[in-house]
mmCIF file of C-alpha atoms and ligand atoms in Angstrom:
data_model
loop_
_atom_site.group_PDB
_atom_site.id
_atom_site.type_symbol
_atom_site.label_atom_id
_atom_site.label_comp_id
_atom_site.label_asym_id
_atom_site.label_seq_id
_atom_site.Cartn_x
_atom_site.Cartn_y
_atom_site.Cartn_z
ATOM 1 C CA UNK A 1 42.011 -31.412 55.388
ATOM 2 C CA UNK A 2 38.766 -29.000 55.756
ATOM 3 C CA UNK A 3 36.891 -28.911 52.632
ATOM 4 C CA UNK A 4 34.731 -25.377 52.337
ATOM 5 C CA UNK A 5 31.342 -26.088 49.900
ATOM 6 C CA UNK A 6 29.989 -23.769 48.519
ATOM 7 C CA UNK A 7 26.272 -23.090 49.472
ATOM 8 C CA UNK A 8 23.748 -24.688 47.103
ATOM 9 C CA UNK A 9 21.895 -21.198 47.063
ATOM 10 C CA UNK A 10 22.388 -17.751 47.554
ATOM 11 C CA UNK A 11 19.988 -14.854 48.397
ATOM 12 C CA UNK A 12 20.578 -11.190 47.743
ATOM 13 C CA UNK A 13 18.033 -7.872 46.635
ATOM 14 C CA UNK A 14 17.332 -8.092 43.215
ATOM 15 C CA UNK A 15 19.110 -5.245 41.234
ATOM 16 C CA UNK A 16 17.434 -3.887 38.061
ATOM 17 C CA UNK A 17 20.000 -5.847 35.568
ATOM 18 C CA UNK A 18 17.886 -8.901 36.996
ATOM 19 C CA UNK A 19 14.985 -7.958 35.588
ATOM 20 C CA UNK A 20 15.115 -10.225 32.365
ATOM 21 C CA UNK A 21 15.644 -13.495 34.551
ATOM 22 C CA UNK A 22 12.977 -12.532 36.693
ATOM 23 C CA UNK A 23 10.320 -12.003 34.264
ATOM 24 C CA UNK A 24 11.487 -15.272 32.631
ATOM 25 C CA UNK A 25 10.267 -16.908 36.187
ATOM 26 C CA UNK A 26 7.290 -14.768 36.482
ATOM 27 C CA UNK A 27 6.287 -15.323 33.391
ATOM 28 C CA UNK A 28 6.370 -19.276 33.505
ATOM 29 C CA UNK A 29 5.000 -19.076 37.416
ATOM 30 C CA UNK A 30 1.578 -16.845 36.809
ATOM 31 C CA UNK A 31 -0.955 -17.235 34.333
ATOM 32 C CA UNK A 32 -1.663 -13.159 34.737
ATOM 33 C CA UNK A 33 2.055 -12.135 35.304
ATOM 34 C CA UNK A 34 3.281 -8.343 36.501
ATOM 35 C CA UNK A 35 4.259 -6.672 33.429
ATOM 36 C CA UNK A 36 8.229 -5.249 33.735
ATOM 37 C CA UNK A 37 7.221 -1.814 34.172
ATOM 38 C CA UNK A 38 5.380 -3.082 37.530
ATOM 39 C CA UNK A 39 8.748 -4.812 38.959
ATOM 40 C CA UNK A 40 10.984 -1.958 37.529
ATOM 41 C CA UNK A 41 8.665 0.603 39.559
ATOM 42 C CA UNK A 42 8.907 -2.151 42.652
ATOM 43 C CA UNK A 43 12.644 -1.918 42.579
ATOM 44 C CA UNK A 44 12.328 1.760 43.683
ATOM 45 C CA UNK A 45 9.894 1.633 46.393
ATOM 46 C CA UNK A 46 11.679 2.001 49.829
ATOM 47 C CA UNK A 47 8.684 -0.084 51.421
ATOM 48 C CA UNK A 48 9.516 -2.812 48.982
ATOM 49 C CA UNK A 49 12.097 -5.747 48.771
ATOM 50 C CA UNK A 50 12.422 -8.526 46.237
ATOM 51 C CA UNK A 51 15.034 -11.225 47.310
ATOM 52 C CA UNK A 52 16.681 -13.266 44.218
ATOM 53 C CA UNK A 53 17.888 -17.194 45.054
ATOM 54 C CA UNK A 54 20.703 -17.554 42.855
ATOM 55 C CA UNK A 55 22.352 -20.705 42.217
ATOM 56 C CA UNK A 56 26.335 -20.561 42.003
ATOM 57 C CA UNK A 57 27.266 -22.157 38.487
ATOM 58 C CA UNK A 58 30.792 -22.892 37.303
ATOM 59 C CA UNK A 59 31.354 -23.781 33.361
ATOM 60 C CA UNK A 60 32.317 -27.140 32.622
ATOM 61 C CA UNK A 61 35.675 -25.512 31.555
ATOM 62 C CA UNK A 62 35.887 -24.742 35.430
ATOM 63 C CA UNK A 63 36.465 -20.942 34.088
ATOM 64 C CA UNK A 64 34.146 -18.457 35.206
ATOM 65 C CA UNK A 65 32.064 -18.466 37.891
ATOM 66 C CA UNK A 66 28.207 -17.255 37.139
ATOM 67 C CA UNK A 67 25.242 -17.613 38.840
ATOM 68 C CA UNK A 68 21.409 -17.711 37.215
ATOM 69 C CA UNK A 69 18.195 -16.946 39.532
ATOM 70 C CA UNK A 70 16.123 -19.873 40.368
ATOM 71 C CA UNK A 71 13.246 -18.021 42.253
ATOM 72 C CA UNK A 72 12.483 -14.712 44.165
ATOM 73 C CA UNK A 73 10.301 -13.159 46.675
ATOM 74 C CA UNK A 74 8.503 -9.484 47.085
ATOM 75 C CA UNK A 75 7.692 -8.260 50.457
ATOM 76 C CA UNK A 76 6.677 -5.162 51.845
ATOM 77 C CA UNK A 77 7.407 -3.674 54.953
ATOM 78 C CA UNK A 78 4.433 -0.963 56.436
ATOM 79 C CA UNK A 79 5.014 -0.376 60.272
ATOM 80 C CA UNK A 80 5.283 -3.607 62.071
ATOM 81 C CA UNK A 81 3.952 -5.993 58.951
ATOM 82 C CA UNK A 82 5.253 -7.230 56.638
ATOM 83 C CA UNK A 83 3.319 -8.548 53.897
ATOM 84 C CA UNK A 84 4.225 -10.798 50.994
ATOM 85 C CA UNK A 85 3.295 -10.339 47.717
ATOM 86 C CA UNK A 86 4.766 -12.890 45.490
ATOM 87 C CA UNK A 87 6.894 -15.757 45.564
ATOM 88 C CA UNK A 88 7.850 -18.077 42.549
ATOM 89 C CA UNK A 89 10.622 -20.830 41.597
ATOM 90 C CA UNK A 90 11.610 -21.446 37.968
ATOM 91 C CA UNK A 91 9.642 -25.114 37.076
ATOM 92 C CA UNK A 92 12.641 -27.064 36.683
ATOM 93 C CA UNK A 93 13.803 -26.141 39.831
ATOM 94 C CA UNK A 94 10.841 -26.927 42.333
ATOM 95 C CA UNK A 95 10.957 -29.013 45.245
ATOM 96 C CA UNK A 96 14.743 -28.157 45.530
ATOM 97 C CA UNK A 97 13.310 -26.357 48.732
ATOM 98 C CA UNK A 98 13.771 -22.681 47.130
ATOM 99 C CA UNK A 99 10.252 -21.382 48.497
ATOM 100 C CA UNK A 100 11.296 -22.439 51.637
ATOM 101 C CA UNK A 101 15.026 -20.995 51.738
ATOM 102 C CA UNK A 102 12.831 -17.766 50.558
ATOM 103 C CA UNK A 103 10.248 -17.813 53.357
ATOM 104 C CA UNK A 104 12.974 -18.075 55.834
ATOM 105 C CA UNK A 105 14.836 -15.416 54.802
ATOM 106 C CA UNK A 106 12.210 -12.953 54.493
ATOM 107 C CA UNK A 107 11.176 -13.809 58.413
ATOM 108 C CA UNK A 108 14.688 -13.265 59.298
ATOM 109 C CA UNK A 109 14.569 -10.186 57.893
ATOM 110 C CA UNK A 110 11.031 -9.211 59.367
ATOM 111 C CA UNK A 111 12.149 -10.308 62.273
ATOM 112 C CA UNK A 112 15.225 -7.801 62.534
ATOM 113 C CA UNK A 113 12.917 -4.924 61.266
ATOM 114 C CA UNK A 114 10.946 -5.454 64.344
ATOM 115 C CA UNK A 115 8.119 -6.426 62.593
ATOM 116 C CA UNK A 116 5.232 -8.698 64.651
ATOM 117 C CA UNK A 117 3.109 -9.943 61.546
ATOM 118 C CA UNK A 118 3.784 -11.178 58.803
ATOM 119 C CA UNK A 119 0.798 -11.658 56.124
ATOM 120 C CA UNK A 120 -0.075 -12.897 52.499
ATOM 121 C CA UNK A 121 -2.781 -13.885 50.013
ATOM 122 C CA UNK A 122 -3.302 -16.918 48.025
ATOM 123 C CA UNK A 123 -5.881 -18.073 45.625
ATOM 124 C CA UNK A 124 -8.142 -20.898 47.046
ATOM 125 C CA UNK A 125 -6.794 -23.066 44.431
ATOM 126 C CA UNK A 126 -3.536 -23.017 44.477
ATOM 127 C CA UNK A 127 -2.373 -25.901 46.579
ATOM 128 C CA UNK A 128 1.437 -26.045 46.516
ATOM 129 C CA UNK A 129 1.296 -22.359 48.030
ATOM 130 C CA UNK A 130 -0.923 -23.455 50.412
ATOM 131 C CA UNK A 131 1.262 -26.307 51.846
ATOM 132 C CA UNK A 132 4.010 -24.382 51.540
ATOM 133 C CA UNK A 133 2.412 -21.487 54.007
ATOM 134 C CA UNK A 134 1.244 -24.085 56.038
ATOM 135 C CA UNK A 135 4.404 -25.726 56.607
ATOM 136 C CA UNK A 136 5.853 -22.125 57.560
ATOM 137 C CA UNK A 137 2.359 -21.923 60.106
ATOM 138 C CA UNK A 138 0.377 -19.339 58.750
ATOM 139 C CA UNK A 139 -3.178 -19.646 59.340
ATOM 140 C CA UNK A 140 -5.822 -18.917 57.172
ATOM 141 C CA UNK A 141 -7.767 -16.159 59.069
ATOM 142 C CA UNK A 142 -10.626 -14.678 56.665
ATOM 143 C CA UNK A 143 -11.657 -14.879 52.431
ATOM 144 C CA UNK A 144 -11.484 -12.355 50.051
ATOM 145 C CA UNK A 145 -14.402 -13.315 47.369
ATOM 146 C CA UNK A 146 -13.615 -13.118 43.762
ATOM 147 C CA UNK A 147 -10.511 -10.930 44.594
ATOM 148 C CA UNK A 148 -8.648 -12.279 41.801
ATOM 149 C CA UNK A 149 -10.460 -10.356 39.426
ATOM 150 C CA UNK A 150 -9.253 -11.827 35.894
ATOM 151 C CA UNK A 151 -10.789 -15.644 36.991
ATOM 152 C CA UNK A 152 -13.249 -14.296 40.278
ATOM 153 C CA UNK A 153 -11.070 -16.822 42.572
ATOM 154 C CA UNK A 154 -11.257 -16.012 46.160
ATOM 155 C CA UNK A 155 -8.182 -15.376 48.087
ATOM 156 C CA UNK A 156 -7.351 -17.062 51.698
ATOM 157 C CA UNK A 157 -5.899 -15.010 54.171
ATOM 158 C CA UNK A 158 -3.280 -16.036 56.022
ATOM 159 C CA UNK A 159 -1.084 -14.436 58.696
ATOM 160 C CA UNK A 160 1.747 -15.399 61.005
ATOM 161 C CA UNK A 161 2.420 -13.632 64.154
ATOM 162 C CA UNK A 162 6.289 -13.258 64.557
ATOM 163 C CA UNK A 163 7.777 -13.574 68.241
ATOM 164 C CA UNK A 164 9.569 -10.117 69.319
ATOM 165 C CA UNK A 165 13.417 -9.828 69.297
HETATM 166 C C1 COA B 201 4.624 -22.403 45.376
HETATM 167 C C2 COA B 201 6.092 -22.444 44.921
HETATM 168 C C3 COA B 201 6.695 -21.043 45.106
HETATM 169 C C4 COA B 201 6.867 -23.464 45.790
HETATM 170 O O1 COA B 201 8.244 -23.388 45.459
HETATM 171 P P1 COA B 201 9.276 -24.608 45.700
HETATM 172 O O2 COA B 201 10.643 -24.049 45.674
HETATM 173 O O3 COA B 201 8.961 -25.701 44.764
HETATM 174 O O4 COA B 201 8.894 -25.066 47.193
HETATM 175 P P2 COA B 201 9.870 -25.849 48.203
HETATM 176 O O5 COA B 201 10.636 -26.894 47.456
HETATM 177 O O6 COA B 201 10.657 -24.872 49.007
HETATM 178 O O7 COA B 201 8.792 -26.569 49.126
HETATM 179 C C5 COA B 201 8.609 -26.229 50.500
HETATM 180 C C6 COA B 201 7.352 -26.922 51.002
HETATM 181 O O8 COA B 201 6.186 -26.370 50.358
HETATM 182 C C7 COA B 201 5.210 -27.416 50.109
HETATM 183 N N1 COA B 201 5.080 -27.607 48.649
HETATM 184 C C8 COA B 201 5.792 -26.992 47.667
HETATM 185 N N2 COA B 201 5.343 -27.374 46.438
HETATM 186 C C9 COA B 201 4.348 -28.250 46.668
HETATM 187 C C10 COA B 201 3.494 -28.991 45.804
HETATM 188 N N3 COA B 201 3.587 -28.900 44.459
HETATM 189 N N4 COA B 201 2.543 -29.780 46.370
HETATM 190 C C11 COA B 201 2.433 -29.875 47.716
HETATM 191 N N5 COA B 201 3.233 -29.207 48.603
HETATM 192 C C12 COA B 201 4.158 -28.405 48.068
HETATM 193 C C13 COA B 201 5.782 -28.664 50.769
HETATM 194 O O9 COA B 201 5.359 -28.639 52.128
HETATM 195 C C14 COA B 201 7.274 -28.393 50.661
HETATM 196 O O10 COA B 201 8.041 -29.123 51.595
HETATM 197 P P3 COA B 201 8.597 -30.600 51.168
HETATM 198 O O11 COA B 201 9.224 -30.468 49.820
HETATM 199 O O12 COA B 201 9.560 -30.892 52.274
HETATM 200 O O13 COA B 201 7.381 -31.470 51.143
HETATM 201 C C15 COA B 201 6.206 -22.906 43.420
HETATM 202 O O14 COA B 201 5.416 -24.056 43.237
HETATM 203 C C16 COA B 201 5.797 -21.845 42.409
HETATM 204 O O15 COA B 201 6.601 -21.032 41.960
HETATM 205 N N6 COA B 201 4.495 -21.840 42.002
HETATM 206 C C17 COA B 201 3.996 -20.885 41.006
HETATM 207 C C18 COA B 201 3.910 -19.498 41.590
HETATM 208 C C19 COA B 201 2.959 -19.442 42.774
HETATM 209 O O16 COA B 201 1.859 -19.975 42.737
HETATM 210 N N7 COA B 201 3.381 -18.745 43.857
HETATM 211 C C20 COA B 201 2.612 -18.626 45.077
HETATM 212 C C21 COA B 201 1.585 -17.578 45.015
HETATM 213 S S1 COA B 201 2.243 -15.944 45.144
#
């Protein structure tokens, strides 16, 4: 007999009764985080997506089914790039490869749009994002100095040309 699993993960837009898991997340992934207002005025921005990973949870009781959000992504699309903003996994869920089911997505998505680059920023120190672009091939192409204002880190570059459709 065919057995049907369900998928470890799930992706969808984030929709605005998200925005208390979210900030839970962003909270616990940044040491400056966005405020709510600033992802409540994201949400309405038609240049603007943020993609939720949710995890499919049934209660022990085997009642109903819920779901909680393990990490998101915000991109924007201008013309033919899209650039990404943020991306960020809940700690206790890291190295489950949620960054990477992310990623994907979002090229996928880029990809259909018609969209040729895809670009981001990351702070020179910050070493799990930087494997984690790498391992997608972006290449670090220029430095912003100091552009993180609040410690005066520089940011790396880094941009991915996407093959056409
Ligand atoms: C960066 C971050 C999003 C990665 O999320 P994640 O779901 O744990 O990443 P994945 O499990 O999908 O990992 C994919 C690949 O990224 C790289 N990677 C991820 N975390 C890493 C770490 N701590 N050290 C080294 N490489 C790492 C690896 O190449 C990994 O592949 P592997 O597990 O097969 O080795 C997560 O650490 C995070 O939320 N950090 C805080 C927020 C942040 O700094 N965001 C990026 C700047 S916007």
């Amino acid at each position: 007999m065919a057995v049907r699993l369900r998928p470890k993960f799930e992706l969808r837009r984030m929709r605005p009764d998200d925005l208390e898991e979210v900030m839970v997340i962003e909270r616990a992934a940044f040491r400056h985080p966005w405020s709510t207002e600033l992802f409540r005025r994201e949400l309405e921005h038609d240049w603007s997506t943020i993609l939720v990973c949710v995890e499919p949870l049934t209660s022990a009781a085997g009642g109903r089914a819920t779901e909680r959000i393990v990490g998101f992504l915000i991109y924007w699309l201008v013309h033919d790039e899209v650039h990404i903003l943020n991306v960020a996994v809940s700690p206790e869920n890291r190295r489950r490869g949620i960054a990477r089911v992310l990623m994907g997505e979002t090229e996928k998505r880029a990809v259909q749009a018609g969209a040729t680059l895809m670009t981001l920023e990351v702070r020179r120190s910050n070493g799990a994002a930087l494997e984690l672009y790498r391992a997608f091939d972006y290449r670090a192409v220029g430095v912003r100095p100091n552009y993180y204002v609040d410690e005066g880190e520089d940011a790396i570059v880094m941009v991915k040309e996407l093959r056409k459709r």
